[in-house]
Coordinates of C-alpha atoms and ligand atoms in Angstrom, one line a residue:
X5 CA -51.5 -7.8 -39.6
X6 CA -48.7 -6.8 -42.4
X7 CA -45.7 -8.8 -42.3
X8 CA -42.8 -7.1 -42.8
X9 CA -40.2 -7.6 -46.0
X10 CA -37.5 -8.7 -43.2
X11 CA -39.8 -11.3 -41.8
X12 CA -41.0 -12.9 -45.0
X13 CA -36.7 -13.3 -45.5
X14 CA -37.4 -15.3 -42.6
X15 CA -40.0 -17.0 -43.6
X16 CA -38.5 -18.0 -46.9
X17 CA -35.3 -18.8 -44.8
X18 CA -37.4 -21.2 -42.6
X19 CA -39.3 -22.7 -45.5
X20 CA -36.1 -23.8 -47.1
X21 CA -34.6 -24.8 -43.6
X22 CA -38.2 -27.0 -43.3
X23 CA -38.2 -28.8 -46.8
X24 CA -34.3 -29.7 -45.4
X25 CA -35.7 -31.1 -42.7
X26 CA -38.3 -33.0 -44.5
X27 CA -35.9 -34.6 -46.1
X28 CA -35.0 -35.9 -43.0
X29 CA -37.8 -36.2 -41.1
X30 CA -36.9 -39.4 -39.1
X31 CA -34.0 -37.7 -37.6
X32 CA -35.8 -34.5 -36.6
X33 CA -37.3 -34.1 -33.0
X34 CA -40.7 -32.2 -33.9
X35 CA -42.5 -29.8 -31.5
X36 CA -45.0 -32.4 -31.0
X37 CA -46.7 -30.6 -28.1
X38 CA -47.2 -27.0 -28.5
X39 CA -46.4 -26.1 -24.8
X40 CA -50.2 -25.0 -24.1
X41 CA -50.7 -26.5 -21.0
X42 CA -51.4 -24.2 -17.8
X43 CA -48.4 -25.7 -16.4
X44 CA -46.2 -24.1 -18.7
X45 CA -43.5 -21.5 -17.4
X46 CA -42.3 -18.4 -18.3
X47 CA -41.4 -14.6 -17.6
X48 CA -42.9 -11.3 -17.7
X49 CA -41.0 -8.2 -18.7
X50 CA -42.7 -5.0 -17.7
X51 CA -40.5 -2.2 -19.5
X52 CA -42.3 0.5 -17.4
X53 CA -40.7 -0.3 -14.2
X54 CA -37.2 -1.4 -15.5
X55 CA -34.7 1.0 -14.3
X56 CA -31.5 -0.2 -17.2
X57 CA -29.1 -1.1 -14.5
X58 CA -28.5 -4.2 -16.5
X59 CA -28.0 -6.1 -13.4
X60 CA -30.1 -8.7 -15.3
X61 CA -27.4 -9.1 -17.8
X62 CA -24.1 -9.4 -15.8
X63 CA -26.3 -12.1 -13.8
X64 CA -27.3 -14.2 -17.2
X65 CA -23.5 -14.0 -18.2
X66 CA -22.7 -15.4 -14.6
X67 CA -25.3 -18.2 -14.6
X68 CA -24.3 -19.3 -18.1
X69 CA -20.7 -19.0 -17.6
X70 CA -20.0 -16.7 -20.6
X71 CA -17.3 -13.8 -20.8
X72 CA -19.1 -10.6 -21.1
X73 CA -18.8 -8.8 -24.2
X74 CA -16.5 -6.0 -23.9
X75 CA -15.6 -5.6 -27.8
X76 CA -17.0 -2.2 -27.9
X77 CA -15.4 -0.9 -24.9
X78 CA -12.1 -1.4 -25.4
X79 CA -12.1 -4.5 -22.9
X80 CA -13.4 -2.1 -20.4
X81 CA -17.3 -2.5 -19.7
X82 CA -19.5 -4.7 -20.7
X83 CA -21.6 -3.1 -23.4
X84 CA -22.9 -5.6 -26.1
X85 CA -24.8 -3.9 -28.7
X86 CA -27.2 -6.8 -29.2
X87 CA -27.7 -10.6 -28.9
X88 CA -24.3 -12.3 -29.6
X89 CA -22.6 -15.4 -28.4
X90 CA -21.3 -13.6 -25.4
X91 CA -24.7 -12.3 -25.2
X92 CA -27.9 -14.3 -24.2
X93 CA -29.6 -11.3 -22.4
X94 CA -29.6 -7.7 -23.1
X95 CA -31.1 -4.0 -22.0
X96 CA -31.8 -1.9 -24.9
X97 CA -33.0 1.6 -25.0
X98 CA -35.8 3.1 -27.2
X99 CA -35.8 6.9 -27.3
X100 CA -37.3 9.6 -29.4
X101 CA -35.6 12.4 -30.0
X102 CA -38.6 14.5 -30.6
X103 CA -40.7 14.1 -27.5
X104 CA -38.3 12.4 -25.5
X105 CA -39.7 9.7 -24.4
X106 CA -37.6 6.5 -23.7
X107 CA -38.0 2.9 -22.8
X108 CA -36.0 0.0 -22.1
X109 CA -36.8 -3.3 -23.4
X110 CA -35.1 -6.9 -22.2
X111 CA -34.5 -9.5 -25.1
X112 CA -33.7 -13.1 -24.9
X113 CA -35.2 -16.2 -26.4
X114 CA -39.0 -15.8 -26.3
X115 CA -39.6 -19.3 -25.8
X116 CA -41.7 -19.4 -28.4
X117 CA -45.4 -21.7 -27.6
X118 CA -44.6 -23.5 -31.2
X119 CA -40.6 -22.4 -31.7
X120 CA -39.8 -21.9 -35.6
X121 CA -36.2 -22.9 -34.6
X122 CA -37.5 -26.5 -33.3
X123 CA -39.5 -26.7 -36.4
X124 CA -36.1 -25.8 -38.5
X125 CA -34.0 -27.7 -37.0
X126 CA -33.1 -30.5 -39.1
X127 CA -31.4 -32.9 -36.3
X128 CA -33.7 -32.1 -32.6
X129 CA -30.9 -30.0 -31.3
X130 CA -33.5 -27.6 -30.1
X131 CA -36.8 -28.8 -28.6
X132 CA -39.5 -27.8 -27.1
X133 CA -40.0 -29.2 -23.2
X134 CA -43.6 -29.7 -21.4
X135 CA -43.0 -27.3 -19.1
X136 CA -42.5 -24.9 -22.3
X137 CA -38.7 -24.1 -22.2
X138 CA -36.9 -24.5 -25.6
X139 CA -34.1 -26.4 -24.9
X140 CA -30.5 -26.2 -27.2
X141 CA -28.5 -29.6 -27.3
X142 CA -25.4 -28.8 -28.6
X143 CA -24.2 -32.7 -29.0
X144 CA -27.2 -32.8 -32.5
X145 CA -26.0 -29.3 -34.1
X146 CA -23.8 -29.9 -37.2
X147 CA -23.9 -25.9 -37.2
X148 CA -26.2 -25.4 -40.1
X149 CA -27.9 -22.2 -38.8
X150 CA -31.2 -22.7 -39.7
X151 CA -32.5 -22.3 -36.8
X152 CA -30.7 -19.2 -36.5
X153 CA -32.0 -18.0 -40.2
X154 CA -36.0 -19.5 -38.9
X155 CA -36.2 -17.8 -35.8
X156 CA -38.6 -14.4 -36.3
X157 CA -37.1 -12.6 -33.4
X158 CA -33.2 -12.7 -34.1
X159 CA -32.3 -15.1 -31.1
X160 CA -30.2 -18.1 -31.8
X161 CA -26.5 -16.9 -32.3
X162 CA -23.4 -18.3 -33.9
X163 CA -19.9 -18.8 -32.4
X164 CA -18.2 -17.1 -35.1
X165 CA -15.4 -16.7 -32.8
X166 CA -14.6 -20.6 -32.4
X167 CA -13.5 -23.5 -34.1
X168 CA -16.1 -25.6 -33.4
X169 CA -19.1 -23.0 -33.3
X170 CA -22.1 -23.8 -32.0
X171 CA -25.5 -21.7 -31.4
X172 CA -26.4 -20.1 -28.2
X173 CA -29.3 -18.6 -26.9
X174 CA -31.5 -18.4 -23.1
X175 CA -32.5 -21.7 -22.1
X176 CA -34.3 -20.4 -19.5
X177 CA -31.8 -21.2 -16.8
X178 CA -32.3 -24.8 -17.3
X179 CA -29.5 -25.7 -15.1
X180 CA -31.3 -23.5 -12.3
X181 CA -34.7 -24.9 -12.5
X182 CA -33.4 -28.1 -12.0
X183 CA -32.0 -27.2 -8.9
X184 CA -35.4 -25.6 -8.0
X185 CA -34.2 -22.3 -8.4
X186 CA -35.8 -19.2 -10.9
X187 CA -33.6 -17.8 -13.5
X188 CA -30.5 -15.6 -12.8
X189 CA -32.1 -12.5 -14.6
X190 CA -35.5 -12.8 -12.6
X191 CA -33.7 -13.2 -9.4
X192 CA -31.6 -10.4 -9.7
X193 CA -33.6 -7.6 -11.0
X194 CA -34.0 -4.8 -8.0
X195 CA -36.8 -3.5 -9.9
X196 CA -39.2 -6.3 -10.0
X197 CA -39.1 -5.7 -13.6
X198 CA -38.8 -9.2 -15.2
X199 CA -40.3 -11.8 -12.7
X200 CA -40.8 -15.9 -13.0
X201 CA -43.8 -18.2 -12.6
X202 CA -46.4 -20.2 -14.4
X203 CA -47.4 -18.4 -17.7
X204 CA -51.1 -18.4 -17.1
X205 CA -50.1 -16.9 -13.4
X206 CA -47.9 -13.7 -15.5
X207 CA -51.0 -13.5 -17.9
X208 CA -53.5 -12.9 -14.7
X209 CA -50.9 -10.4 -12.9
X210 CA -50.0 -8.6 -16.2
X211 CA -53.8 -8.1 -17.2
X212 CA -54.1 -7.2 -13.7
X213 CA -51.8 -4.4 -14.1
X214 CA -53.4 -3.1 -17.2
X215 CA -56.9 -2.7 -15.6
X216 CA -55.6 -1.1 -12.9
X217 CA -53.3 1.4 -14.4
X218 CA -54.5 1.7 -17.8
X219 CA -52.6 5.0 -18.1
X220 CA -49.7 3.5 -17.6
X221 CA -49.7 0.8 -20.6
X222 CA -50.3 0.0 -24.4
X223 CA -53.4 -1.9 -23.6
X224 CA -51.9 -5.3 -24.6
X225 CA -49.8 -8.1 -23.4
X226 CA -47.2 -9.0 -25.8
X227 CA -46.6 -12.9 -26.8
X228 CA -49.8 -13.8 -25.3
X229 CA -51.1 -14.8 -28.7
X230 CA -48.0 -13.3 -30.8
X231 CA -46.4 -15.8 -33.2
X232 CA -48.9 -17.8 -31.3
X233 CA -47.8 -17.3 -28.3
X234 CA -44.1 -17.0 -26.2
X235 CA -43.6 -17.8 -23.0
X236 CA -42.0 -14.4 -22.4
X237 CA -44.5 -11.7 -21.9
X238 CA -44.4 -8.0 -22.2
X239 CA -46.1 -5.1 -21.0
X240 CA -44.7 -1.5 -22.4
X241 CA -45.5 1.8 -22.6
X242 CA -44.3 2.5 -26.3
X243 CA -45.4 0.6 -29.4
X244 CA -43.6 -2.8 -29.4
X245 CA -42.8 -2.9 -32.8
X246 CA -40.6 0.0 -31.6
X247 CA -38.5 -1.8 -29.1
X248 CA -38.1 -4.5 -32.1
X249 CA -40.7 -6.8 -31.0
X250 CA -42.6 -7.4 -34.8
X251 CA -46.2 -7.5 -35.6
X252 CA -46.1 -11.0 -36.5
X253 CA -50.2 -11.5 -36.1
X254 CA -51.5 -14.5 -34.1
X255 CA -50.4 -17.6 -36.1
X256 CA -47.4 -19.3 -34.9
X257 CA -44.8 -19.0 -37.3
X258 CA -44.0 -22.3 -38.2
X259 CA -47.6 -22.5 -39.7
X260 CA -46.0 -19.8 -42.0
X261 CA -43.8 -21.6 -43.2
X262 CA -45.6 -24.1 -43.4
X263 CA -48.5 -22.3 -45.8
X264 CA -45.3 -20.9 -47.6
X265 CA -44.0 -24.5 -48.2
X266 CA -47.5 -25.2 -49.5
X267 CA -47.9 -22.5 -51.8
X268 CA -44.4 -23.2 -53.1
X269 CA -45.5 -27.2 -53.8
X270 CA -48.3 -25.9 -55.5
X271 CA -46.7 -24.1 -58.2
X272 CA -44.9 -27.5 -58.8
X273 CA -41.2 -25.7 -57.9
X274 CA -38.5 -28.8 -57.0
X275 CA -37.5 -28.4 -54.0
X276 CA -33.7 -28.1 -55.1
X277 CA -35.3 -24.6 -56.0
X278 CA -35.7 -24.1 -52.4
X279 CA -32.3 -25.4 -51.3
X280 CA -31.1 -23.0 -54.1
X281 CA -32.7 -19.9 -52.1
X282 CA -31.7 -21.7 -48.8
X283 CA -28.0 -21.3 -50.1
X284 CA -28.0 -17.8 -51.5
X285 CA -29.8 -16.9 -47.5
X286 CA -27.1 -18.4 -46.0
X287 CA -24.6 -16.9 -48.1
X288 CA -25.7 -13.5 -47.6
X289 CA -26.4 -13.8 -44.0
X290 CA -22.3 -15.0 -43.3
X291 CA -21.3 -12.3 -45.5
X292 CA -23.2 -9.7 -43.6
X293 CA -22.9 -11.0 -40.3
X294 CA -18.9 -11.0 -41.1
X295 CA -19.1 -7.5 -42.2
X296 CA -21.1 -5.8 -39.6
X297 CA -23.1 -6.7 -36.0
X298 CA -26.8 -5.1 -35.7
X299 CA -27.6 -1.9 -34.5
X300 CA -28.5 -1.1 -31.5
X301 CA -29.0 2.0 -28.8
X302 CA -27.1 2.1 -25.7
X303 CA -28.5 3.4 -22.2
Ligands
LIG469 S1 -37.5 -16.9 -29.9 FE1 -36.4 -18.0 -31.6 S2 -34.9 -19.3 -30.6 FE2 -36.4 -18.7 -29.1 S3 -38.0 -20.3 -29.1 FE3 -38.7 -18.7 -30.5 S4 -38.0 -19.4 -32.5 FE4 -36.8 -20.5 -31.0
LIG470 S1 -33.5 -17.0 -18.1 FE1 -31.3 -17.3 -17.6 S2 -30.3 -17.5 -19.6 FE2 -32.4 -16.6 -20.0 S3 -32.0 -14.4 -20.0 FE3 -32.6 -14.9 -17.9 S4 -30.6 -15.3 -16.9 FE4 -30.2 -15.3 -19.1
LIG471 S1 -32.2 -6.0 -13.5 FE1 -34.3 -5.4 -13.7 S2 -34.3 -3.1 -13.6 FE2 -32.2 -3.8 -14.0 S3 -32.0 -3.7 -16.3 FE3 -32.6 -5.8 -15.7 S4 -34.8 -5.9 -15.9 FE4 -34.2 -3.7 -15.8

């Protein structure tokens, strides 16, 4: 499957962020265990029966104890236009103008089976748990954003806003599980439309639901074996690379990176080289993400 020029930025942006963390390699935490056991957790988002009440998100901001983002309401609503760090959950809206059709899509940290942020970061601040939740220390982050700039679905976000920035993204309620509950978003939703539970349990149920109502669905599951797999799953009725979930084939992205870090090594370029493109990433990234936010549609 193509990779798109926007994901071999990452990829680059990652491979820079890895040779860093080579560098360093007796202070990095590694994903040691890719999560594969059928113990593992997760959640399954099935787009075709979320209604966009976004009840989902005002619960996440409650559980997590963040203000809700009301920049682009005046202070008024809260109506984030994509992942921020007010923002760990969000309900978008795909729609096409020429046939009409819409769907919403939920987007949060994908947990990822074998997380490019774990493999970027440089210090273990994020790791990879058995029970397959990527977990964020903020106590190991000097800030760097690399895990930010690895991460091939746009989660990890900066506190531009503070002093002391740090990154945020879902942890998967962590704080909830240990108290033996599910997360805020799954207990919430009226719709049934994002539920918990053991990730080889959502793979049976949503497989289920495509044999039975094949109509219904793109015949796939989405993050069953994308990027090698995400403890988030997806079942839609329009194209996922529409509701901005890339093609990013079967191989876990780290491996990537890896194979890019390879090729690179090969051609006998110093790694300075790649600390050279690692600066001008991060330089472009500030100045865009100081410039503008991302795009999104509103319901
Ligand atoms: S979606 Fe991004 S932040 Fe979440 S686990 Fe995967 S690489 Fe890490
Ligand atoms: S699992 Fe928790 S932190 Fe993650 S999106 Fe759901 S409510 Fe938010
Ligand atoms: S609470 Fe459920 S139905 Fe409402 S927006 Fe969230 S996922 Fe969709």
């Amino acid at each position: 499957m193509g990779i798109s020029r926007r994901s071999l930025f990452k990829v680059v942006a990652a491979a820079g962020a890895g040779s860093a963390a080579s560098a360093l390699a007796p202070l990095k935490a590694r994903a040691d265990q890719a999560a594969t056991s059928d113990e593992t957790i997760g959640m399954l988002y099935d787009s075709t029966k979320c209604t966009g009440c976004k009840a989902c998100m005002a619960a996440c901001n409650q559980a997590n104890g963040i203000s809700p983002d009301t920049e682009t309401s005046g202070g008024r609503a809260h109506m984030p236009v994509d992942l921020n760090e007010h923002t760990l959950n969000i309900i978008k809206v795909y729609q096409d103008s020429s046939t009409g059709d819409h769907a919403y899509i939920k987007r949060q940290c994908m947990h990822c089976v074998d997380p490019a942020c774990v493999t970027a970061c440089m210090l273990g601040a994020m790791k990879k748990r058995s029970d397959g939740v990527v977990t964020y220390d903020p106590s190991l982050c000097i800030g760097c954003r690399y895990c930010e700039m690895g991460c091939p679905f746009n989660v990890p976000k900066f506190e531009w806003s503070k002093t002391a920035p740090k990154i945020v993204k879902c942890q998967l309620c962590r704080d909830r599980l240990a108290l033996g509950k599910q997360p805020a978003c799954t207990e919430v939703c009226p719709a049934g439309a994002v539920i918990f539970g053991k990730r080889k349990d959502l793979l049976v149920e949503a497989h289920n639901r495509l044999d039975s109502n094949p109509g219904r669905y793109l015949p796939k599951v989405y993050g069953e074996h994308d990027a090698g797999g995400t403890q988030v799953l997806y079942l839609a009725c329009v194209g996922f690379d529409k509701l901005g979930l890339p093609s990013y084939g079967n191989q876990p992205v780290p491996h990537t990176v890896d194979a890019v870090q390879h090729a690179i090594y090969q051609g006998f370029v110093a790694p300075v080289a790649l600390y050279g493109v690692l600066a001008g990433v991060i330089w472009r990234n500030r100045k865009r993400a100081g410039e503008t936010g991302e795009q999104s549609e509103q319901p």
